[in-house]
Short mmCIF file of N, CA and C in Angstrom, two decimals:
data_model
loop_
_atom_site.label_atom_id
_atom_site.label_comp_id
_atom_site.label_asym_id
_atom_site.label_seq_id
_atom_site.Cartn_x
_atom_site.Cartn_y
_atom_site.Cartn_z
N MET A 819 -3.03 5.45 -40.12
CA MET A 819 -3.73 5.97 -38.93
C MET A 819 -3.01 6.42 -37.82
N ASN A 820 -3.44 7.40 -37.37
CA ASN A 820 -2.72 8.24 -36.04
C ASN A 820 -3.46 7.64 -34.85
N GLU A 821 -2.54 7.05 -33.95
CA GLU A 821 -3.08 6.56 -32.56
C GLU A 821 -2.88 7.49 -31.56
N LYS A 822 -3.91 7.94 -30.82
CA LYS A 822 -3.85 8.81 -29.78
C LYS A 822 -3.58 8.03 -28.52
N ARG A 823 -2.58 8.57 -27.86
CA ARG A 823 -2.05 7.76 -26.56
C ARG A 823 -2.58 8.76 -25.45
N GLN A 824 -3.53 8.21 -24.63
CA GLN A 824 -4.16 8.87 -23.47
C GLN A 824 -2.97 8.91 -22.34
N ILE A 825 -2.73 10.25 -21.88
CA ILE A 825 -1.77 10.36 -20.82
C ILE A 825 -2.46 10.54 -19.67
N ASN A 826 -2.30 9.67 -18.70
CA ASN A 826 -2.98 9.80 -17.37
C ASN A 826 -1.83 10.05 -16.32
N MET A 827 -1.94 11.32 -15.78
CA MET A 827 -1.01 11.85 -14.83
C MET A 827 -1.66 11.55 -13.50
N ARG A 828 -0.70 11.10 -12.55
CA ARG A 828 -1.19 10.67 -11.27
C ARG A 828 -0.14 11.46 -10.22
N THR A 829 -0.58 11.92 -9.21
CA THR A 829 0.28 12.49 -8.29
C THR A 829 0.16 11.88 -6.88
N ILE A 830 1.32 11.70 -6.19
CA ILE A 830 1.53 11.04 -4.87
C ILE A 830 2.24 12.05 -4.03
N GLN A 831 1.77 11.93 -2.85
CA GLN A 831 2.49 12.77 -1.65
C GLN A 831 3.45 11.88 -0.77
N PHE A 832 4.65 12.17 -0.67
CA PHE A 832 5.64 11.59 0.19
C PHE A 832 6.08 12.31 1.45
N LYS A 833 6.23 11.88 2.39
CA LYS A 833 6.83 12.58 3.66
C LYS A 833 8.29 12.45 3.63
N MET A 834 9.01 13.66 3.80
CA MET A 834 10.33 13.80 3.69
C MET A 834 10.85 14.45 4.99
N GLU A 835 11.76 13.86 5.63
CA GLU A 835 12.10 14.26 7.05
C GLU A 835 12.98 15.46 7.04
N ARG A 836 13.79 15.84 5.98
CA ARG A 836 14.80 16.94 6.03
C ARG A 836 14.51 17.57 4.62
N GLN A 837 14.87 18.89 4.71
CA GLN A 837 14.67 19.58 3.16
C GLN A 837 16.01 19.34 2.50
N GLY A 838 15.98 19.63 1.26
CA GLY A 838 17.10 19.67 0.41
C GLY A 838 17.60 18.22 -0.09
N LEU A 839 16.80 17.24 0.13
CA LEU A 839 17.07 15.91 -0.44
C LEU A 839 16.76 15.64 -1.97
N VAL A 840 15.74 16.39 -2.40
CA VAL A 840 15.30 16.38 -3.80
C VAL A 840 14.94 17.79 -4.14
N THR A 841 14.81 18.19 -5.47
CA THR A 841 14.41 19.45 -5.84
C THR A 841 13.35 19.42 -6.76
N GLU A 842 12.64 20.50 -6.84
CA GLU A 842 11.48 20.50 -7.77
C GLU A 842 12.07 20.33 -9.29
N GLY A 843 11.28 19.35 -10.16
CA GLY A 843 11.83 19.18 -11.51
C GLY A 843 12.76 17.99 -11.64
N GLN A 844 13.12 17.41 -10.39
CA GLN A 844 14.06 16.41 -10.42
C GLN A 844 13.26 14.95 -10.84
N GLU A 845 13.98 14.15 -11.63
CA GLU A 845 13.23 12.90 -11.84
C GLU A 845 13.82 11.89 -10.63
N VAL A 846 12.73 11.25 -10.14
CA VAL A 846 13.16 10.46 -8.80
C VAL A 846 12.73 8.95 -9.18
N GLU A 847 13.51 8.03 -8.68
CA GLU A 847 13.06 6.57 -8.62
C GLU A 847 12.32 6.12 -7.50
N ILE A 848 11.21 5.33 -7.69
CA ILE A 848 10.32 4.81 -6.77
C ILE A 848 10.63 3.31 -6.62
N THR A 849 10.62 3.02 -5.26
CA THR A 849 10.44 1.38 -5.22
C THR A 849 9.10 1.20 -4.42
N ASP A 850 8.67 -0.06 -4.49
CA ASP A 850 7.52 -0.42 -3.95
C ASP A 850 7.80 -1.40 -2.75
N HIS A 851 7.23 -1.18 -1.58
CA HIS A 851 7.41 -2.00 -0.63
C HIS A 851 5.97 -2.42 0.04
N GLU A 852 5.92 -3.77 0.10
CA GLU A 852 4.63 -4.28 0.55
C GLU A 852 4.42 -4.31 2.11
N ALA A 853 3.48 -3.99 2.62
CA ALA A 853 3.28 -3.91 4.05
C ALA A 853 1.83 -4.55 4.31
N ASP A 854 1.50 -4.69 5.44
CA ASP A 854 0.14 -5.53 5.80
C ASP A 854 -0.93 -4.63 5.32
N SER A 855 -1.04 -3.50 5.33
CA SER A 855 -2.07 -2.80 4.98
C SER A 855 -1.98 -2.14 3.51
N GLY A 856 -1.16 -2.83 2.79
CA GLY A 856 -1.05 -2.29 1.26
C GLY A 856 0.30 -2.16 0.88
N SER A 857 0.55 -1.37 -0.15
CA SER A 857 1.89 -1.05 -0.55
C SER A 857 2.30 0.31 -0.37
N CYS A 858 3.56 0.57 0.07
CA CYS A 858 4.03 2.00 0.15
C CYS A 858 5.08 2.26 -0.85
N TYR A 859 5.49 3.45 -1.06
CA TYR A 859 6.38 3.70 -2.13
C TYR A 859 7.44 4.56 -1.36
N ILE A 860 8.77 4.45 -1.89
CA ILE A 860 10.06 5.07 -1.19
C ILE A 860 10.59 5.69 -2.45
N ILE A 861 10.93 6.96 -2.27
CA ILE A 861 11.84 7.81 -3.20
C ILE A 861 13.32 7.33 -2.87
N GLU A 862 14.01 6.81 -3.70
CA GLU A 862 15.17 6.08 -3.48
C GLU A 862 16.28 7.39 -3.63
N PRO A 863 17.29 7.27 -2.86
CA PRO A 863 17.70 6.19 -1.92
C PRO A 863 17.28 6.75 -0.45
N ALA A 864 16.13 6.12 -0.11
CA ALA A 864 15.48 6.41 1.24
C ALA A 864 15.24 7.92 1.48
N VAL A 865 14.84 8.57 0.49
CA VAL A 865 14.63 10.13 0.79
C VAL A 865 13.37 10.57 1.38
N ALA A 866 12.18 9.76 0.92
CA ALA A 866 10.92 9.95 1.41
C ALA A 866 9.91 8.92 1.23
N MET A 867 8.85 8.89 1.93
CA MET A 867 8.06 7.60 1.97
C MET A 867 6.54 8.02 1.90
N SER A 868 5.78 7.33 1.11
CA SER A 868 4.37 7.55 0.84
C SER A 868 3.48 6.82 1.91
N GLY A 869 2.33 7.18 1.91
CA GLY A 869 1.36 6.35 2.55
C GLY A 869 1.06 5.01 2.02
N CYS A 870 0.15 4.18 2.60
CA CYS A 870 -0.16 2.96 1.87
C CYS A 870 -1.28 3.06 0.84
N TYR A 871 -1.19 2.18 -0.05
CA TYR A 871 -2.19 2.09 -1.32
C TYR A 871 -2.62 0.68 -1.37
N LYS A 872 -3.93 0.36 -1.62
CA LYS A 872 -4.43 -0.99 -1.86
C LYS A 872 -4.05 -1.41 -3.13
N GLY A 873 -4.17 -2.71 -3.37
CA GLY A 873 -3.70 -3.25 -4.67
C GLY A 873 -4.37 -2.57 -5.98
N ARG A 874 -5.55 -2.28 -5.97
CA ARG A 874 -5.96 -1.66 -7.18
C ARG A 874 -5.44 -0.13 -7.51
N ASP A 875 -4.88 0.49 -6.45
CA ASP A 875 -4.33 1.86 -6.53
C ASP A 875 -2.90 1.74 -6.59
N ARG A 876 -2.23 0.72 -6.95
CA ARG A 876 -0.81 0.62 -7.01
C ARG A 876 -0.30 1.48 -8.16
N LEU A 877 1.05 1.83 -8.05
CA LEU A 877 1.64 2.71 -9.17
C LEU A 877 2.10 1.71 -10.20
N LYS A 878 1.99 2.16 -11.43
CA LYS A 878 2.49 1.40 -12.44
C LYS A 878 3.89 1.79 -12.86
N SER A 879 4.21 2.99 -12.53
CA SER A 879 5.59 3.60 -12.75
C SER A 879 6.59 3.46 -11.83
N THR A 880 7.83 3.50 -12.29
CA THR A 880 8.86 3.35 -11.24
C THR A 880 9.78 4.69 -11.28
N HIS A 881 9.23 5.60 -12.05
CA HIS A 881 10.05 6.95 -12.14
C HIS A 881 8.96 8.13 -12.09
N GLY A 882 9.17 9.17 -11.39
CA GLY A 882 8.27 10.34 -11.53
C GLY A 882 9.12 11.61 -11.40
N ILE A 883 8.37 12.85 -11.41
CA ILE A 883 9.04 14.05 -11.60
C ILE A 883 8.49 14.68 -10.34
N VAL A 884 9.36 15.42 -9.55
CA VAL A 884 9.10 16.05 -8.31
C VAL A 884 8.30 17.44 -8.86
N LYS A 885 7.12 17.60 -8.58
CA LYS A 885 6.41 18.78 -8.99
C LYS A 885 6.25 19.91 -8.03
N GLU A 886 6.45 19.27 -6.69
CA GLU A 886 6.34 20.57 -5.59
C GLU A 886 6.82 19.92 -4.21
N ILE A 887 7.48 20.86 -3.42
CA ILE A 887 7.96 20.53 -2.16
C ILE A 887 7.25 21.42 -1.15
N GLN A 888 6.48 20.85 -0.20
CA GLN A 888 5.67 21.87 0.67
C GLN A 888 6.44 21.65 2.04
N HIS A 889 6.22 22.63 2.90
CA HIS A 889 6.66 22.54 4.32
C HIS A 889 5.52 23.07 5.12
N ASN A 890 5.30 22.46 6.24
CA ASN A 890 4.35 22.99 7.22
C ASN A 890 4.96 22.61 8.60
N ASP A 891 4.18 22.74 9.74
CA ASP A 891 4.57 22.37 10.99
C ASP A 891 4.70 20.92 11.23
N ARG A 892 4.34 20.01 10.34
CA ARG A 892 4.45 18.64 10.42
C ARG A 892 5.64 18.05 9.73
N GLY A 893 6.36 19.02 8.77
CA GLY A 893 7.49 18.32 8.08
C GLY A 893 7.51 18.73 6.65
N TYR A 894 8.30 18.19 5.88
CA TYR A 894 8.29 18.37 4.46
C TYR A 894 7.53 17.42 3.68
N TYR A 895 6.93 17.72 2.63
CA TYR A 895 5.99 16.74 1.73
C TYR A 895 6.45 17.08 0.36
N VAL A 896 6.73 16.02 -0.31
CA VAL A 896 7.14 15.91 -1.78
C VAL A 896 5.98 15.41 -2.55
N ILE A 897 5.60 16.25 -3.55
CA ILE A 897 4.48 15.82 -4.48
C ILE A 897 5.24 15.43 -5.93
N VAL A 898 5.03 14.10 -6.25
CA VAL A 898 5.62 13.67 -7.27
C VAL A 898 4.31 13.21 -8.38
N GLU A 899 4.78 13.66 -9.62
CA GLU A 899 3.91 13.30 -10.68
C GLU A 899 4.31 12.18 -11.47
N PHE A 900 3.40 11.20 -11.73
CA PHE A 900 3.73 10.01 -12.47
C PHE A 900 2.86 10.03 -13.79
N ASP A 901 3.40 9.39 -14.96
CA ASP A 901 2.65 9.06 -16.10
C ASP A 901 2.18 7.64 -16.05
N GLU A 902 0.91 7.58 -15.96
CA GLU A 902 0.32 6.21 -15.64
C GLU A 902 -0.21 5.80 -16.97
#
């Protein structure tokens, strides 16, 4: 019997203060930090930080792939894709 594994991809945006700290296609490690309003995630070693997520929306993965790096007048944003 062939089992089909459903792949659920999830993307999260991280704020990065300077350019060049990660590159598109790079695998990154994520750590979870609990805050009063939920959990936030950091690309290690302290490269970029996500917004806060409630318990039901927490990440299951500790590694992801940088899919895109965006730049605008507010700074640099790293879009990371996770296999959930």
